[in-house]
Amino acid sequence: NVGMHEFTAAFAGSDGNKRSFHAGSRPVTMPIKTIDVPSLGDSITEGTIVDLPVAPGEYVQTDDVVVVLETDKVSVDIRAPEGGALVEVIGEVDDVVEVGSNLFRLDTDADAPETSTAPEVDEADNSLTPEPKAEAAAPAGEPTGEKPPAPKPSSPPPPSPKKASPSSGASAQPDSGPAFLGTRTERRTKMSRMRQRVAARLKDAQNTAAMLTTFQECDMGNLMEMRKRHQDAFIAKYGIKLGFMSAFVQAATAALQEVPAVNAYIDDETKEVVYREYTDISVAVASPTGLVVPVLRNTETMSFADVERNIGMYAQKAKDGTLSLDDMAGGAFTTF
């Protein structure tokens, strides 16, 4: 913020006499920037401060983590939007802060700390410097008193590399990243006024009426037999176990493609029904703080191994506490 201020200051000198100082109209900059608590996800209105990696007075660069907040589902790193000195954090560890409230203040006019400009000696450069030989080479034609070494017999050619056996796949580790293989297109259709009214009434009924949950039984005998018969071959080829979740995800994906209305959503701003031409399915995985529901994206392009590999990756992230909000946003269907 820049404003125009005019002021007069009076102060006492060392001789006891008062002196006046007058400054005319000049712009005064206010480099202090207040950062608020951002959105922490759907239906989450507050978070708890669990870590303050930066102390007041320290300088932070753009995207440095200043505060770590924890919600019921994930931990969120609040980063500095630009470089500056941290003036204060409005709260302490274990304090609860609400979304939209002031979180910390940055002095964006502060000077960055000076870095050492002394050139560093690179070890690679040292390796390029030739080392002095222990003994100088004898001049040409001067006898050395030693017989020349006998020529070494030629070594046999190296054996050709062996092909990797199929069993070596059992030791392969699952990929660390999810396999997003397909396109993510959408199509929109305009909602009629009657459709808008029906959707509003259904939502009102959901908010006010008692909802009924039904349970359907399914014969899992064939799936259990298939899993038992192919488990060893599956582990040998992909290095992961064949579970039931991959079958559940594949079945749900086929159903969503067969009934696209279940995979659609309503855009309130444009009054349109948006039909997803891809399938994103949420799966429940255990974490130290309870169940979390990350999203498998583009499951229509995944195989059983892809599903199991991505579930394993999310389970490890949940155990390490590194799941982000993006990992749990956007699922259209959930399997437990």
Coordinates of C-alpha atoms in Angstrom, one line a residue, residues 106-273:
L106 CA 6.1 -11.2 5.4
D107 CA 8.3 -8.2 5.0
T108 CA 8.8 -8.4 1.2
D109 CA 11.1 -5.3 1.2
A110 CA 13.7 -7.0 3.3
D111 CA 17.1 -7.7 1.7
A112 CA 18.0 -11.3 1.1
P113 CA 21.0 -12.6 3.0
E114 CA 24.3 -12.4 1.2
T115 CA 25.7 -15.6 0.0
S116 CA 29.4 -16.5 -0.2
T117 CA 30.9 -15.7 -3.5
A118 CA 34.2 -17.6 -3.0
P119 CA 34.6 -20.1 -5.7
E120 CA 34.2 -23.7 -4.6
V121 CA 36.8 -26.2 -5.5
D122 CA 35.1 -28.9 -7.5
E123 CA 36.2 -32.5 -6.9
A124 CA 35.6 -33.3 -10.5
D125 CA 38.2 -30.6 -11.5
N126 CA 40.7 -32.1 -9.1
S127 CA 40.2 -35.5 -10.7
L128 CA 41.1 -33.9 -14.1
T129 CA 44.5 -32.7 -12.8
P130 CA 47.2 -35.2 -13.6
E131 CA 49.0 -36.5 -10.5
P132 CA 52.8 -36.5 -10.5
K133 CA 54.2 -39.9 -11.3
A134 CA 56.2 -41.6 -8.6
E135 CA 59.1 -42.1 -10.9
A136 CA 60.2 -40.1 -13.9
A137 CA 60.3 -42.0 -17.2
A138 CA 63.7 -43.1 -18.2
P139 CA 65.3 -41.3 -21.2
A140 CA 65.1 -43.1 -24.5
G141 CA 68.0 -45.4 -25.1
E142 CA 69.2 -45.5 -21.5
P143 CA 69.2 -49.0 -19.9
T144 CA 67.1 -49.3 -16.8
G145 CA 68.6 -52.6 -15.5
E146 CA 65.2 -54.3 -15.6
K147 CA 64.0 -56.8 -18.1
P148 CA 60.8 -55.9 -20.0
P149 CA 57.8 -57.7 -18.6
A150 CA 56.6 -60.7 -20.6
P151 CA 53.6 -60.1 -22.7
K152 CA 50.3 -61.1 -21.0
P153 CA 48.3 -63.8 -22.7
S154 CA 45.2 -62.4 -24.5
S155 CA 42.2 -62.7 -22.2
P156 CA 39.2 -64.7 -23.5
P157 CA 36.3 -62.7 -24.8
P158 CA 33.7 -61.7 -22.1
P159 CA 30.7 -64.0 -22.0
S160 CA 27.5 -62.8 -23.7
P161 CA 25.0 -61.3 -21.2
K162 CA 22.3 -63.7 -20.1
K163 CA 18.7 -62.9 -20.6
A164 CA 16.8 -62.0 -17.5
S165 CA 14.7 -64.9 -16.2
P166 CA 11.0 -64.3 -15.7
S167 CA 11.5 -64.9 -11.9
S168 CA 13.6 -61.8 -11.7
G169 CA 10.5 -59.7 -11.9
A170 CA 9.6 -60.7 -8.4
S171 CA 12.4 -58.5 -7.0
A172 CA 11.3 -55.4 -9.0
Q173 CA 10.0 -52.6 -6.9
P174 CA 6.6 -51.0 -7.8
D175 CA 6.8 -47.7 -9.6
S176 CA 6.7 -44.7 -7.4
G177 CA 4.4 -42.7 -9.6
P178 CA 0.8 -43.4 -10.7
A179 CA 0.1 -44.6 -14.2
F180 CA -2.0 -41.9 -15.9
L181 CA -2.3 -43.3 -19.4
G182 CA -5.5 -42.0 -21.0
T183 CA -7.0 -38.7 -22.1
R184 CA -9.2 -36.7 -19.8
T185 CA -11.9 -35.1 -22.0
E186 CA -15.4 -34.0 -21.0
R187 CA -18.6 -33.2 -22.8
R188 CA -21.4 -30.8 -21.6
T189 CA -25.1 -30.7 -22.2
K190 CA -27.4 -27.8 -21.2
M191 CA -29.8 -28.6 -18.4
S192 CA -33.5 -27.8 -19.0
R193 CA -35.4 -25.9 -16.3
M194 CA -37.2 -29.0 -15.3
R195 CA -33.9 -30.9 -14.9
Q196 CA -32.6 -28.0 -12.7
R197 CA -35.7 -28.1 -10.6
V198 CA -35.5 -31.9 -10.2
A199 CA -31.8 -31.7 -9.2
A200 CA -32.6 -29.0 -6.6
R201 CA -35.4 -31.0 -5.1
L202 CA -33.2 -34.1 -4.9
K203 CA -30.6 -32.2 -3.1
D204 CA -33.1 -30.7 -0.7
A205 CA -34.4 -34.2 0.0
Q206 CA -30.8 -35.4 0.7
N207 CA -30.3 -32.6 3.2
T208 CA -33.6 -33.2 5.0
A209 CA -34.7 -36.8 4.6
A210 CA -33.4 -40.0 6.2
M211 CA -31.3 -41.8 3.5
L212 CA -31.5 -45.5 3.0
T213 CA -28.4 -47.7 2.5
T214 CA -28.8 -51.1 0.9
F215 CA -26.4 -54.1 0.8
Q216 CA -26.2 -56.5 -2.1
E217 CA -24.6 -59.9 -1.8
C218 CA -22.2 -61.2 -4.5
D219 CA -20.7 -64.6 -5.1
M220 CA -16.9 -64.2 -4.8
G221 CA -16.1 -67.8 -5.4
N222 CA -14.8 -67.4 -9.0
L223 CA -12.7 -64.4 -8.1
M224 CA -11.2 -66.1 -5.1
E225 CA -10.4 -69.2 -7.2
M226 CA -8.8 -67.0 -10.0
R227 CA -6.7 -65.1 -7.4
K228 CA -5.5 -68.3 -5.8
R229 CA -4.6 -69.9 -9.2
H230 CA -2.7 -67.0 -10.6
Q231 CA -1.2 -65.4 -7.5
D232 CA 2.3 -66.9 -7.9
A233 CA 2.6 -66.1 -11.6
F234 CA 1.3 -62.5 -10.9
I235 CA 4.0 -61.9 -8.2
A236 CA 6.7 -63.4 -10.4
K237 CA 5.8 -61.1 -13.3
Y238 CA 4.9 -57.8 -11.5
G239 CA 6.5 -58.1 -8.1
I240 CA 3.3 -57.3 -6.3
K241 CA 0.4 -59.3 -4.9
L242 CA -2.9 -59.7 -6.6
G243 CA -5.6 -58.5 -4.3
F244 CA -9.4 -58.0 -4.4
M245 CA -9.3 -54.2 -4.9
S246 CA -8.1 -54.4 -8.5
A247 CA -11.1 -56.6 -9.4
F248 CA -13.5 -54.2 -7.5
V249 CA -12.0 -51.2 -9.3
Q250 CA -12.2 -52.8 -12.7
A251 CA -15.9 -53.8 -12.1
A252 CA -16.8 -50.3 -11.0
T253 CA -15.0 -48.8 -14.0
A254 CA -17.0 -51.0 -16.4
A255 CA -20.3 -50.0 -14.6
L256 CA -19.5 -46.3 -14.8
Q257 CA -18.7 -46.6 -18.6
E258 CA -22.0 -48.5 -19.1
V259 CA -24.1 -45.9 -17.1
P260 CA -22.3 -42.6 -17.8
A261 CA -24.9 -40.6 -15.9
V262 CA -23.5 -42.0 -12.6
N263 CA -20.1 -40.7 -13.6
A264 CA -21.4 -37.2 -14.4
Y265 CA -21.8 -34.0 -12.3
I266 CA -23.8 -30.8 -12.5
D267 CA -22.1 -27.5 -13.2
D268 CA -24.1 -25.0 -11.1
E269 CA -22.7 -21.9 -12.9
T270 CA -23.5 -23.0 -16.4
K271 CA -26.5 -25.2 -15.6
E272 CA -25.0 -28.1 -17.5
V273 CA -24.6 -31.8 -17.0

